[in-house]
JSON list of C-alpha atoms in Angstrom, two decimals:
[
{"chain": "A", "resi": 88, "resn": "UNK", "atom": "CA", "xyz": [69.61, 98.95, 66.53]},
{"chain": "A", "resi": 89, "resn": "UNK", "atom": "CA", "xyz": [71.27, 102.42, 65.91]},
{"chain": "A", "resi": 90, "resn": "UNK", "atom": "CA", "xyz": [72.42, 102.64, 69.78]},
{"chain": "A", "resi": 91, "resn": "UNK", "atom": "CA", "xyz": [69.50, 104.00, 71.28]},
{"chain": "A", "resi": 92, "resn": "UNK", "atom": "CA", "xyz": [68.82, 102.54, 74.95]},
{"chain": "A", "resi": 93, "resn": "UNK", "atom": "CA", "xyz": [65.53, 103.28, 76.78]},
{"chain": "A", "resi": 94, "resn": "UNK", "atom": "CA", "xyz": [65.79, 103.08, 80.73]},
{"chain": "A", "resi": 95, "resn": "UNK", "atom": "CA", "xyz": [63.76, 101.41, 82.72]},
{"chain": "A", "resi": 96, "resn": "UNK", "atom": "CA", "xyz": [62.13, 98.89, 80.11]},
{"chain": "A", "resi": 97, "resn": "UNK", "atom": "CA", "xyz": [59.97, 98.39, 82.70]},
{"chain": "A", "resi": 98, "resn": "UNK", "atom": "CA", "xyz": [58.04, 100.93, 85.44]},
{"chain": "A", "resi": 99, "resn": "UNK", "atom": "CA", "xyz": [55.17, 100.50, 87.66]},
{"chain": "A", "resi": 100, "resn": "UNK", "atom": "CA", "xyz": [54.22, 103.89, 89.59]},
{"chain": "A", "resi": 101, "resn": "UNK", "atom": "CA", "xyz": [51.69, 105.32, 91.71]},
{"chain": "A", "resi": 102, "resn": "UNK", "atom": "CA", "xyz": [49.01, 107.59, 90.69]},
{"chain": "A", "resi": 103, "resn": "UNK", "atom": "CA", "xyz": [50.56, 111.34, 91.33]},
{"chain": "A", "resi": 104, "resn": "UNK", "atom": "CA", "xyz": [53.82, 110.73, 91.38]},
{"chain": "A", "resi": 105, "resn": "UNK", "atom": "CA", "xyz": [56.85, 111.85, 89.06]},
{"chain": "A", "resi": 106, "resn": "UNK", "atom": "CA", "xyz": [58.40, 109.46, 86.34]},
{"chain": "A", "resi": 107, "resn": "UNK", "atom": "CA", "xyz": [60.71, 110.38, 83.90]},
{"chain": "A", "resi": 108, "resn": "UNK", "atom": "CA", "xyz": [62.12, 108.04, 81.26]},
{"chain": "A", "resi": 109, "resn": "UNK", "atom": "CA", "xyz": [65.20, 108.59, 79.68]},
{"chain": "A", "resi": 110, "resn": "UNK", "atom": "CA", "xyz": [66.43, 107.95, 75.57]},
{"chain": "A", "resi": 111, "resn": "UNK", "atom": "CA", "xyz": [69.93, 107.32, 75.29]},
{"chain": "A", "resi": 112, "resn": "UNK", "atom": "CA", "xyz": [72.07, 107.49, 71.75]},
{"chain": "A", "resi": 113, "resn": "UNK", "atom": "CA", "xyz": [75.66, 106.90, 71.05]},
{"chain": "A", "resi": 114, "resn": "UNK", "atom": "CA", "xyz": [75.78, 108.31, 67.86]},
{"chain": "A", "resi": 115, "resn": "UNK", "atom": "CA", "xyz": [75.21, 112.04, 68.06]},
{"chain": "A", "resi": 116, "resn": "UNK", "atom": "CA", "xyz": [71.99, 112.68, 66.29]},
{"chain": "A", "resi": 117, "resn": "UNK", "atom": "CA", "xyz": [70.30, 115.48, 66.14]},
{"chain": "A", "resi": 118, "resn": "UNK", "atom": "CA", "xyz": [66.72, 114.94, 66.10]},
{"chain": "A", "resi": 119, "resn": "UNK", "atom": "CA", "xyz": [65.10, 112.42, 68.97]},
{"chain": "A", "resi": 120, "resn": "UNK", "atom": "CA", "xyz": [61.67, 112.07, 69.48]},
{"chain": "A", "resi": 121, "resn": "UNK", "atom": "CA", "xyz": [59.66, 110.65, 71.72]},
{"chain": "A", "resi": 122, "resn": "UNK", "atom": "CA", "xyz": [55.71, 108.41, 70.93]},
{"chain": "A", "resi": 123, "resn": "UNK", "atom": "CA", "xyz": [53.73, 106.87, 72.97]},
{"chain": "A", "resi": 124, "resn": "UNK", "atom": "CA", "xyz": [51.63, 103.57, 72.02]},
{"chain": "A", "resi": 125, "resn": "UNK", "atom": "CA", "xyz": [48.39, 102.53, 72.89]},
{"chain": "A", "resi": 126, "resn": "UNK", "atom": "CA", "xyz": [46.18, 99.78, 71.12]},
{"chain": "A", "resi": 127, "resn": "UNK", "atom": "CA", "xyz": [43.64, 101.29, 68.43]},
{"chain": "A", "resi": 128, "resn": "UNK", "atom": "CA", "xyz": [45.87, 104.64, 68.37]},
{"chain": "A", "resi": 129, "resn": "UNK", "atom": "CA", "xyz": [49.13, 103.33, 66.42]},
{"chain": "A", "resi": 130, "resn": "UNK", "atom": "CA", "xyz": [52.07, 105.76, 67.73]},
{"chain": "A", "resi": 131, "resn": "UNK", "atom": "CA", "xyz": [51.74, 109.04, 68.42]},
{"chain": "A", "resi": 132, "resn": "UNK", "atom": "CA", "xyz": [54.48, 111.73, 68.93]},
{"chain": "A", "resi": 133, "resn": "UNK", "atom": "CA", "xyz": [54.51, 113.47, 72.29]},
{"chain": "A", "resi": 134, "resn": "UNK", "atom": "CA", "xyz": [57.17, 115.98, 72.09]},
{"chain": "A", "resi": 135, "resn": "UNK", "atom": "CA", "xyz": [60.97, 115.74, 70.01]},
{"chain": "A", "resi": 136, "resn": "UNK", "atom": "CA", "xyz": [63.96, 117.63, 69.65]},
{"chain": "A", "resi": 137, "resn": "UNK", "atom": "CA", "xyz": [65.90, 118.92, 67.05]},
{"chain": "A", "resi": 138, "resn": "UNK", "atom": "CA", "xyz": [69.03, 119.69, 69.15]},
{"chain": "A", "resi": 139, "resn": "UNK", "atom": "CA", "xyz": [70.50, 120.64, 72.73]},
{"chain": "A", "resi": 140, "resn": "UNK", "atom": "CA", "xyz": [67.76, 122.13, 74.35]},
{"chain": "A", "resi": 141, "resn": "UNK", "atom": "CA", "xyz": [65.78, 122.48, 71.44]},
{"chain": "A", "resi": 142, "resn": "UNK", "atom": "CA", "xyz": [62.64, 120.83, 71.74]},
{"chain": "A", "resi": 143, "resn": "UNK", "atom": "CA", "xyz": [58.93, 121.18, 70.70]},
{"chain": "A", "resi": 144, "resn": "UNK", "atom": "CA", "xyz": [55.60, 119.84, 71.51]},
{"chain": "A", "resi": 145, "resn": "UNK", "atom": "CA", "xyz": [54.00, 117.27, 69.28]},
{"chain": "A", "resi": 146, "resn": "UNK", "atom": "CA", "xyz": [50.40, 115.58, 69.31]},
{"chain": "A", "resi": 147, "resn": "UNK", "atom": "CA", "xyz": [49.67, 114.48, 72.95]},
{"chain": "A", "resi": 148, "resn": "UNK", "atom": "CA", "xyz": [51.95, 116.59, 74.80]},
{"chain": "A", "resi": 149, "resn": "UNK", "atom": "CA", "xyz": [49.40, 117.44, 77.61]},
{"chain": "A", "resi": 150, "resn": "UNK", "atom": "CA", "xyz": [51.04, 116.67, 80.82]},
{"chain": "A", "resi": 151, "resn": "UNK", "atom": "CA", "xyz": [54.42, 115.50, 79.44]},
{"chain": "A", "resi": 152, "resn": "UNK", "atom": "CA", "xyz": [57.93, 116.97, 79.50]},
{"chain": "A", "resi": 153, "resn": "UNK", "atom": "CA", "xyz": [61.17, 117.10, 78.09]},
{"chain": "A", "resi": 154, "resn": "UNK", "atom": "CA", "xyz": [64.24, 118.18, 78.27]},
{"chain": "A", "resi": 155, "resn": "UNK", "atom": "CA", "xyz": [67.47, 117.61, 76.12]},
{"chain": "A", "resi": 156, "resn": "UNK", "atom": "CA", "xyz": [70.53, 119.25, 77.79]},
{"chain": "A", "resi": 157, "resn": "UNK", "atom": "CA", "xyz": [73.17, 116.72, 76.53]},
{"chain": "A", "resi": 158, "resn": "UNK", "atom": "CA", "xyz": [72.62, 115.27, 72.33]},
{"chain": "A", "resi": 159, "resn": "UNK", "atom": "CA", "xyz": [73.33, 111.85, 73.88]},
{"chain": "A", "resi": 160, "resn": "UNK", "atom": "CA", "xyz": [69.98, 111.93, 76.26]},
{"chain": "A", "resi": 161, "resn": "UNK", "atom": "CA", "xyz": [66.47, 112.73, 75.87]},
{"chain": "A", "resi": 162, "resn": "UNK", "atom": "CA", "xyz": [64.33, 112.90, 79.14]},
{"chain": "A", "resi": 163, "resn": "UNK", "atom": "CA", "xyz": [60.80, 112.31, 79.00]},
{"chain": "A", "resi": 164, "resn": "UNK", "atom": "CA", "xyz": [59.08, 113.58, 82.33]},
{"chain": "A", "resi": 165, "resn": "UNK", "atom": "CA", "xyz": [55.57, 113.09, 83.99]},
{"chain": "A", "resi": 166, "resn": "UNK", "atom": "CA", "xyz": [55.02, 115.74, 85.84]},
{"chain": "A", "resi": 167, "resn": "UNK", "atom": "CA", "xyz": [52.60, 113.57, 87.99]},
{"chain": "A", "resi": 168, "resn": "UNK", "atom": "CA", "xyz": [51.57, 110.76, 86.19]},
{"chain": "A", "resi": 169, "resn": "UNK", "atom": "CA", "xyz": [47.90, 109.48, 85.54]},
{"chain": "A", "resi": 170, "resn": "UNK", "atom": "CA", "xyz": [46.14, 105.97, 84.77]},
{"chain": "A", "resi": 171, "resn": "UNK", "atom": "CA", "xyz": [45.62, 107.65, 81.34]},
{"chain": "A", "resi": 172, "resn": "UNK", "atom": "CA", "xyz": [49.67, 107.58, 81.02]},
{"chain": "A", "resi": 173, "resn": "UNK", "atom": "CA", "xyz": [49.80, 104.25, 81.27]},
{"chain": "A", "resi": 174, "resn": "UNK", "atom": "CA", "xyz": [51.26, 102.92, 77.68]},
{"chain": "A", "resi": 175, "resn": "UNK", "atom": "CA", "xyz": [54.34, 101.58, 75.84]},
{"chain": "A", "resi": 176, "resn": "UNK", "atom": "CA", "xyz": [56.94, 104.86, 75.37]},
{"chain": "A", "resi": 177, "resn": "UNK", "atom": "CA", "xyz": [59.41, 104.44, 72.70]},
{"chain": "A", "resi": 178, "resn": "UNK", "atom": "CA", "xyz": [62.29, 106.98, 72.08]},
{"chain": "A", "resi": 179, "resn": "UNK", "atom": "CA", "xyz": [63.73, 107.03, 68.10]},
{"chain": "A", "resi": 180, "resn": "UNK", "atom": "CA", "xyz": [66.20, 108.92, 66.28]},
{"chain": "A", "resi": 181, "resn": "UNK", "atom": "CA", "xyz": [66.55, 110.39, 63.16]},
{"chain": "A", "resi": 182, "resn": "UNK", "atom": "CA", "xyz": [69.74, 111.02, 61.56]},
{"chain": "A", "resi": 183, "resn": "UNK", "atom": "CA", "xyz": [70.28, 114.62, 59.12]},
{"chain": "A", "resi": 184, "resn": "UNK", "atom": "CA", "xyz": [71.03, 111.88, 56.11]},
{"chain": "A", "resi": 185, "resn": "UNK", "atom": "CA", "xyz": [67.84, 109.97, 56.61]},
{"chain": "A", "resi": 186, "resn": "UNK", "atom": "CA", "xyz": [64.06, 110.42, 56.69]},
{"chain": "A", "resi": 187, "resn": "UNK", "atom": "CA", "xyz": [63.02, 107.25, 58.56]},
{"chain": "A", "resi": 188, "resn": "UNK", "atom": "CA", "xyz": [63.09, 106.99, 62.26]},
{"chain": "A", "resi": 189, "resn": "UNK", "atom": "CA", "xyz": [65.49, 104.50, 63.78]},
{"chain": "A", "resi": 190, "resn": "UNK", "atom": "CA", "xyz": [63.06, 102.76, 67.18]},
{"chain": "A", "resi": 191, "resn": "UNK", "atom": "CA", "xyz": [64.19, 101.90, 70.65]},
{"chain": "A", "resi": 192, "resn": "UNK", "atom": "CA", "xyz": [62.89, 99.19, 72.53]},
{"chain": "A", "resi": 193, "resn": "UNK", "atom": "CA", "xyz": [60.42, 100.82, 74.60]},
{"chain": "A", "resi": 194, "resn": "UNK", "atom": "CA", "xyz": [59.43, 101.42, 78.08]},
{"chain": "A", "resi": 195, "resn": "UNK", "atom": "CA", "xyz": [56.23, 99.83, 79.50]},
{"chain": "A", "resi": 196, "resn": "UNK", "atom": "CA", "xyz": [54.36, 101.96, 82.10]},
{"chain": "A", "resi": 197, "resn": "UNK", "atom": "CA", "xyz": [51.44, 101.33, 84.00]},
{"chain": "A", "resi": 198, "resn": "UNK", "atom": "CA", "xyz": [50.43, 104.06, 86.37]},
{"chain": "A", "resi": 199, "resn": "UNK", "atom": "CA", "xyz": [48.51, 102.39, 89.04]},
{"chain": "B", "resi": 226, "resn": "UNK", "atom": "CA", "xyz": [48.14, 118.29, 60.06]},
{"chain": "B", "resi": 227, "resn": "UNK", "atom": "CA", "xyz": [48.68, 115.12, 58.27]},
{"chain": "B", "resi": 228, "resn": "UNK", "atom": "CA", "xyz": [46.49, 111.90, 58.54]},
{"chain": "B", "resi": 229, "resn": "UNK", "atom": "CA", "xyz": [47.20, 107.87, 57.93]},
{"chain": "B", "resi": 230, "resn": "UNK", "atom": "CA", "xyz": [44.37, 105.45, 57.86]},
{"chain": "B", "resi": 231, "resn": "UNK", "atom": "CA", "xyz": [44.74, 101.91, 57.36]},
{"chain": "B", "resi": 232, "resn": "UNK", "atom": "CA", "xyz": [41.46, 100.12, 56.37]},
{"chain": "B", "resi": 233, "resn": "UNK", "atom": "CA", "xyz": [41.92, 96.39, 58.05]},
{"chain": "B", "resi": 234, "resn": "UNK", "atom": "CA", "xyz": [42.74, 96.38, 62.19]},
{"chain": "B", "resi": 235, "resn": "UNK", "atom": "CA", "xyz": [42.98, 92.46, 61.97]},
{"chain": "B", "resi": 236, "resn": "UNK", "atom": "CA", "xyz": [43.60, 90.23, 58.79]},
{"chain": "B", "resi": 237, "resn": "UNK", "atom": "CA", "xyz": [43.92, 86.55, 59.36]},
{"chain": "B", "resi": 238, "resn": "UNK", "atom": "CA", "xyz": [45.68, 84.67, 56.27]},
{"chain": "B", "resi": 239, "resn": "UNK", "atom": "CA", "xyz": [46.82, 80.94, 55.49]},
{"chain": "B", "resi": 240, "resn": "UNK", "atom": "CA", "xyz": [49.91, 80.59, 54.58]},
{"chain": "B", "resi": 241, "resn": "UNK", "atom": "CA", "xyz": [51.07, 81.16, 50.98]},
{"chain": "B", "resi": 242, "resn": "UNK", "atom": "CA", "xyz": [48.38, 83.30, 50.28]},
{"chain": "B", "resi": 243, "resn": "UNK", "atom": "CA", "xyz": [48.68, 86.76, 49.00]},
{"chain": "B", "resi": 244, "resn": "UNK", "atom": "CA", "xyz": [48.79, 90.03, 51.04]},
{"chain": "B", "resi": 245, "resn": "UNK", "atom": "CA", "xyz": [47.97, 93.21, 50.36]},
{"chain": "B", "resi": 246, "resn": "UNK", "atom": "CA", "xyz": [47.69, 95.71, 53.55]},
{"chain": "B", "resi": 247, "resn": "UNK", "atom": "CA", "xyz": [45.93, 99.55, 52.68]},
{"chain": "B", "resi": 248, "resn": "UNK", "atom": "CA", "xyz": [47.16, 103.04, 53.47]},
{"chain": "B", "resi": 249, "resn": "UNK", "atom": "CA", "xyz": [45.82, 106.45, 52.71]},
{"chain": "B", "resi": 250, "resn": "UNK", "atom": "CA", "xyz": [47.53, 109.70, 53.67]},
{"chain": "B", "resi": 251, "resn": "UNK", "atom": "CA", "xyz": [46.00, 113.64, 53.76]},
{"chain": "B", "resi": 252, "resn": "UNK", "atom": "CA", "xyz": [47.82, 115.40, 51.47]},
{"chain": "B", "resi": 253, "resn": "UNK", "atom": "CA", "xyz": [49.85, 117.63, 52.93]},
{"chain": "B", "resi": 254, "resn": "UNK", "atom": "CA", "xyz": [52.68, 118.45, 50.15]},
{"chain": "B", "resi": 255, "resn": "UNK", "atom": "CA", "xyz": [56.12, 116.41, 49.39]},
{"chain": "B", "resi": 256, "resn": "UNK", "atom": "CA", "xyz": [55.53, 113.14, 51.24]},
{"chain": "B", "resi": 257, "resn": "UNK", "atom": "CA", "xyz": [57.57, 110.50, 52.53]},
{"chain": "B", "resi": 258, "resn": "UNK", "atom": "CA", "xyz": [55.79, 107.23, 53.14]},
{"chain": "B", "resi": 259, "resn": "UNK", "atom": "CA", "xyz": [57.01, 104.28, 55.09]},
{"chain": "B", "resi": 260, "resn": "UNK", "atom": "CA", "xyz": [55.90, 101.04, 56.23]},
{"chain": "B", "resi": 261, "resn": "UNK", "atom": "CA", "xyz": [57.38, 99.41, 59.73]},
{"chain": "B", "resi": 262, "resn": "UNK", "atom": "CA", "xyz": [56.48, 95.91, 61.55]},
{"chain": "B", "resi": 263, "resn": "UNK", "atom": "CA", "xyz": [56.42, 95.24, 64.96]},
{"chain": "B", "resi": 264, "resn": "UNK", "atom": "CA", "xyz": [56.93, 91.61, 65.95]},
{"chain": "B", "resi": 265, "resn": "UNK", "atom": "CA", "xyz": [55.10, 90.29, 69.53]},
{"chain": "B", "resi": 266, "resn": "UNK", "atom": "CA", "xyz": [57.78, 91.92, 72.21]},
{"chain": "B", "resi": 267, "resn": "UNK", "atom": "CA", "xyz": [59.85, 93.98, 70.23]},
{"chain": "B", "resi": 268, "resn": "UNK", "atom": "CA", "xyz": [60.35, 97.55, 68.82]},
{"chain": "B", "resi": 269, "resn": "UNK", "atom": "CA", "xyz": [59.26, 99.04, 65.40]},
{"chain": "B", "resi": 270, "resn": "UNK", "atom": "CA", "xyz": [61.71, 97.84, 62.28]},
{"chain": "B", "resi": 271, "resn": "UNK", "atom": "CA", "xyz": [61.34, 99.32, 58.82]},
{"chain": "B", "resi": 272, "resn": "UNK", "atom": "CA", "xyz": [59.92, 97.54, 55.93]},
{"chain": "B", "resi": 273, "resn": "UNK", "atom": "CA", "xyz": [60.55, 99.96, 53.40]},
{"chain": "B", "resi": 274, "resn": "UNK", "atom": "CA", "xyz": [60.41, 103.93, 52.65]},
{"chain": "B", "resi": 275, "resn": "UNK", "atom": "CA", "xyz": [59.26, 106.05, 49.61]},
{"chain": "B", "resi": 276, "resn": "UNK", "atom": "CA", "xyz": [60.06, 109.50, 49.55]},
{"chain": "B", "resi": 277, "resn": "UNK", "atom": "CA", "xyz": [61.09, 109.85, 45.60]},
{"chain": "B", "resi": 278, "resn": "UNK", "atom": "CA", "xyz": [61.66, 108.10, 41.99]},
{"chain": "B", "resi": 279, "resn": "UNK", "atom": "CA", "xyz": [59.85, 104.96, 41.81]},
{"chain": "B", "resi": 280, "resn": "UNK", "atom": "CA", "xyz": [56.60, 104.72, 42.95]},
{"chain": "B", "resi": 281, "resn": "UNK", "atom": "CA", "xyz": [57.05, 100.96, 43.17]},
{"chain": "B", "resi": 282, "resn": "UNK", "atom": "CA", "xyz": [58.94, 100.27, 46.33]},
{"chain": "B", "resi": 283, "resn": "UNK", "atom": "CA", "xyz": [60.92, 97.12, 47.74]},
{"chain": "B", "resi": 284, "resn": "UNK", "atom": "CA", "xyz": [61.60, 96.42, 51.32]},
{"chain": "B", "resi": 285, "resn": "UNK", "atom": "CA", "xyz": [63.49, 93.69, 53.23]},
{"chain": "B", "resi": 286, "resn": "UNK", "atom": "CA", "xyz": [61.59, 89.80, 53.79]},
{"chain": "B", "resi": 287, "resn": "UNK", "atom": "CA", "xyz": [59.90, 90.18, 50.10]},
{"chain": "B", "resi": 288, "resn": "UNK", "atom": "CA", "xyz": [57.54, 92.99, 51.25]},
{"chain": "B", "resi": 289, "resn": "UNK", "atom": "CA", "xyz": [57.30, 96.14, 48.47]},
{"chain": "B", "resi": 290, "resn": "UNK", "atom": "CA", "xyz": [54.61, 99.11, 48.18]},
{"chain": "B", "resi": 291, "resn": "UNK", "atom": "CA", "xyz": [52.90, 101.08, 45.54]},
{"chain": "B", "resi": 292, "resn": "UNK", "atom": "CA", "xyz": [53.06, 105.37, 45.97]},
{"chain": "B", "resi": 293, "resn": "UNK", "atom": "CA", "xyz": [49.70, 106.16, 43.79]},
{"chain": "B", "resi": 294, "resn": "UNK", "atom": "CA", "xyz": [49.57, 109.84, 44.11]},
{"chain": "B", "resi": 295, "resn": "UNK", "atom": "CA", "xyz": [46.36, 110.66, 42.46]},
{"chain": "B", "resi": 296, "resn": "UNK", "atom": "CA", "xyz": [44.92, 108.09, 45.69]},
{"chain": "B", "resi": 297, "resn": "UNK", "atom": "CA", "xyz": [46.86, 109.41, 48.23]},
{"chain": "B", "resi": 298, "resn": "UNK", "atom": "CA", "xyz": [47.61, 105.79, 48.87]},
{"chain": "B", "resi": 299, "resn": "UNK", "atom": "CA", "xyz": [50.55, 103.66, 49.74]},
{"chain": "B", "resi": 300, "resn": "UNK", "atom": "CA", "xyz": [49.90, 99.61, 50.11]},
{"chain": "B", "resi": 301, "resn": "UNK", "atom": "CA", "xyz": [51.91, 97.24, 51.43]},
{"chain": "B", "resi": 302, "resn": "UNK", "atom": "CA", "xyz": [51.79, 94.31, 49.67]},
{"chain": "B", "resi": 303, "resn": "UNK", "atom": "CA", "xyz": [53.45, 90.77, 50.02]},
{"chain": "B", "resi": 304, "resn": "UNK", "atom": "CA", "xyz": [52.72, 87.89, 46.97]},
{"chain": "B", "resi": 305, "resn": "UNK", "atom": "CA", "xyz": [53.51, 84.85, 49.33]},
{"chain": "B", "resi": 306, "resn": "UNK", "atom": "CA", "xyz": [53.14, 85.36, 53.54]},
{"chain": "B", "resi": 307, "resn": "UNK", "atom": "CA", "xyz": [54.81, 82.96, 55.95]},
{"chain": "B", "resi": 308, "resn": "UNK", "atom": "CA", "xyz": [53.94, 82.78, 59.48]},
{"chain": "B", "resi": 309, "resn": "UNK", "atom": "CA", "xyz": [56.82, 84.27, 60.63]},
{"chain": "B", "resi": 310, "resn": "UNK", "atom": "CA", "xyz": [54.93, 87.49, 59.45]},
{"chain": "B", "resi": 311, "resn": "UNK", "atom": "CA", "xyz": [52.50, 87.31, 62.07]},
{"chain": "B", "resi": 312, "resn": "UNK", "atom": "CA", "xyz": [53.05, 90.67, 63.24]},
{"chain": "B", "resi": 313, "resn": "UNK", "atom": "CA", "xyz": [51.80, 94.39, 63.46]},
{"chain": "B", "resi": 314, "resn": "UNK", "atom": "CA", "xyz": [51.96, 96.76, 60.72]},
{"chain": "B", "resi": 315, "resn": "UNK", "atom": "CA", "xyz": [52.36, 100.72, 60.77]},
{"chain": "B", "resi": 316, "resn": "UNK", "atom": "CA", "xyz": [52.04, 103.14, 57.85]},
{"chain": "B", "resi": 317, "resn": "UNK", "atom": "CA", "xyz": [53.58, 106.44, 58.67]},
{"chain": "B", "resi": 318, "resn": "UNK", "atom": "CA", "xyz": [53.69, 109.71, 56.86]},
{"chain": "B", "resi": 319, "resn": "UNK", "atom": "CA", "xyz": [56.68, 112.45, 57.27]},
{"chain": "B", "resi": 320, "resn": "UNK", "atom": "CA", "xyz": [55.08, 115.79, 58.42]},
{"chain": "B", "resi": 321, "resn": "UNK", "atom": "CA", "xyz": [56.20, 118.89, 59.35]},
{"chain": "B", "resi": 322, "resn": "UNK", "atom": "CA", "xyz": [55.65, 120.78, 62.98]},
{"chain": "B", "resi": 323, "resn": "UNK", "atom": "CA", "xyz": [57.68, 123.76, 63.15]},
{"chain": "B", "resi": 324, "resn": "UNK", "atom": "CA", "xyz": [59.90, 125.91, 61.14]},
{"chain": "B", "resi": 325, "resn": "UNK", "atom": "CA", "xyz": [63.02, 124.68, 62.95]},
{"chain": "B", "resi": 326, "resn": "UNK", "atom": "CA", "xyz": [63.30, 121.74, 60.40]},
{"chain": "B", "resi": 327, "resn": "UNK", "atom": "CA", "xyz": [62.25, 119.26, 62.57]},
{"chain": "B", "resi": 328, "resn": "UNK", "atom": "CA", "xyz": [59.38, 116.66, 61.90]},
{"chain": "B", "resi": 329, "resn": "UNK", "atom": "CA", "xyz": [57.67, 113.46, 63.40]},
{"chain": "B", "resi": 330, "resn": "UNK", "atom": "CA", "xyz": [55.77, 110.65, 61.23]},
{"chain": "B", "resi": 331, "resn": "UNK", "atom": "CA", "xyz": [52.38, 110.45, 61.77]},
{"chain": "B", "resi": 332, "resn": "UNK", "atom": "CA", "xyz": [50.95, 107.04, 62.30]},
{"chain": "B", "resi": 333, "resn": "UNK", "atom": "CA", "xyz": [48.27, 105.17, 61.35]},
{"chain": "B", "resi": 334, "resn": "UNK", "atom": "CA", "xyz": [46.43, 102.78, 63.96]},
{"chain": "B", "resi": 335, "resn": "UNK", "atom": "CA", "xyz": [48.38, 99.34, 62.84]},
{"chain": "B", "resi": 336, "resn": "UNK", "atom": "CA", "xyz": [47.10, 96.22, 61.10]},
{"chain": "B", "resi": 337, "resn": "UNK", "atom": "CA", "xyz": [47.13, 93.41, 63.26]},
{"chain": "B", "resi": 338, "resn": "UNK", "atom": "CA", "xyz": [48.41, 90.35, 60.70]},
{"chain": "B", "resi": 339, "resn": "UNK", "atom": "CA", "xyz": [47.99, 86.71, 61.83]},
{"chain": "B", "resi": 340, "resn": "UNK", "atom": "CA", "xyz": [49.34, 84.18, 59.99]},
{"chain": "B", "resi": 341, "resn": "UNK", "atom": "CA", "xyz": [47.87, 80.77, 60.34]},
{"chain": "B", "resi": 342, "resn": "UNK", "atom": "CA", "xyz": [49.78, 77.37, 59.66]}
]
């Protein structure tokens, strides 16, 4: 499953309030990424990172954020989340060697 | 920026019979192509990848796809499904964001496959 861990699998939240997910690897690669997926959409990439606090935005980055100040852990924050956040987050990898992404297991949030 | 579509959101099949799942990319320069399942509950697994060499590509559980260029189109294809392949499907394409060398895949909406007894 190429270590990556997603905490909580699970989140229910209030309307306003701050979440933030968090990807975890145990293999020390560099570039992590972050999708979000939502029936009739397939997956699409909210923001990744190609290193320690090197990140950039990717399709639906609108009220996300990130922040990578460790290579093990990726944080994916709502600043305040919205019903239109709620969705299945999954976290993947990418080692230099490969080009396919290696998937977590996902987070389910509904924003309520 | 870079584009999937897959033509078929739902495909029922009987068991046995022949599969054959569409893709089509924007161009966008060098490529690399994948295919990944999703079983109920779970996470995204590859099938299979094409990024060079053979445009006729094999993946785990008897799945392989076809790279035709000149169609900007990458099908997944199976000769024989069980129902254990009941599942969704994802094409993806490899695109570039930034000059820093880093890249997401671009997905296409999924192919819902349900395979009936």
């Amino acid at each position: 499953d190429a270590g990556i861990t997603q905490s909580p699998r699970h989140k229910v939240t209030e309307t306003g309030t701050p979440v933030t997910l968090r990807c975890h690897q145990t293999e020390n690669h560099r570039y992590m990424y972050w999708y979000r997926q939502d029936p009739g959409h397939g997956l699409r990439l909210i923001h990744y990172s190609y290193g320690v606090k090197d990140t950039d935005k990717g399709e639906v980055s609108d009220g996300y954020s990130v922040s990578r100040s460790k290579t093990e852990d990726f944080l994916l924050t709502l600043e305040s989340a919205t019903s239109s956040q709620t969705s299945v987050y999954f976290c993947a990898i990418r080692t230099d060697s490969s080009t396919e992404a290696f998937f977590g297991q996902g987070t389910r949030l509904t924003v309520v | 920026a870079q584009s999937v579509s897959q033509h078929n959101h739902h495909v029922i099949l009987s068991e046995a019979a022949s599969l054959e799942l569409g893709c089509n990319y924007s161009y966008g320069g060098t490529v690399n192509l994948f295919w990944y399942v999703q079983y109920p509950g779970q996470h995204l697994q590859l099938l299979l990848k094409y990024f060079s060499g053979d445009p006729l590509v094999k993946g785990i559980k008897g799945f392989e796809a076809e790279f035709i260029k000149s169609k900007f189109s990458f099908n997944l294809r199976k000769p024989s499904v069980q129902w254990s392949d009941t599942a969704e499907y994802f094409c993806a394409v490899r695109s570039m964001y930034s000059g820093g060398g880093a890249d997401g895949l671009t997905f296409g909406k999924g192919t819902h496959l349900i395979i009936q007894p």
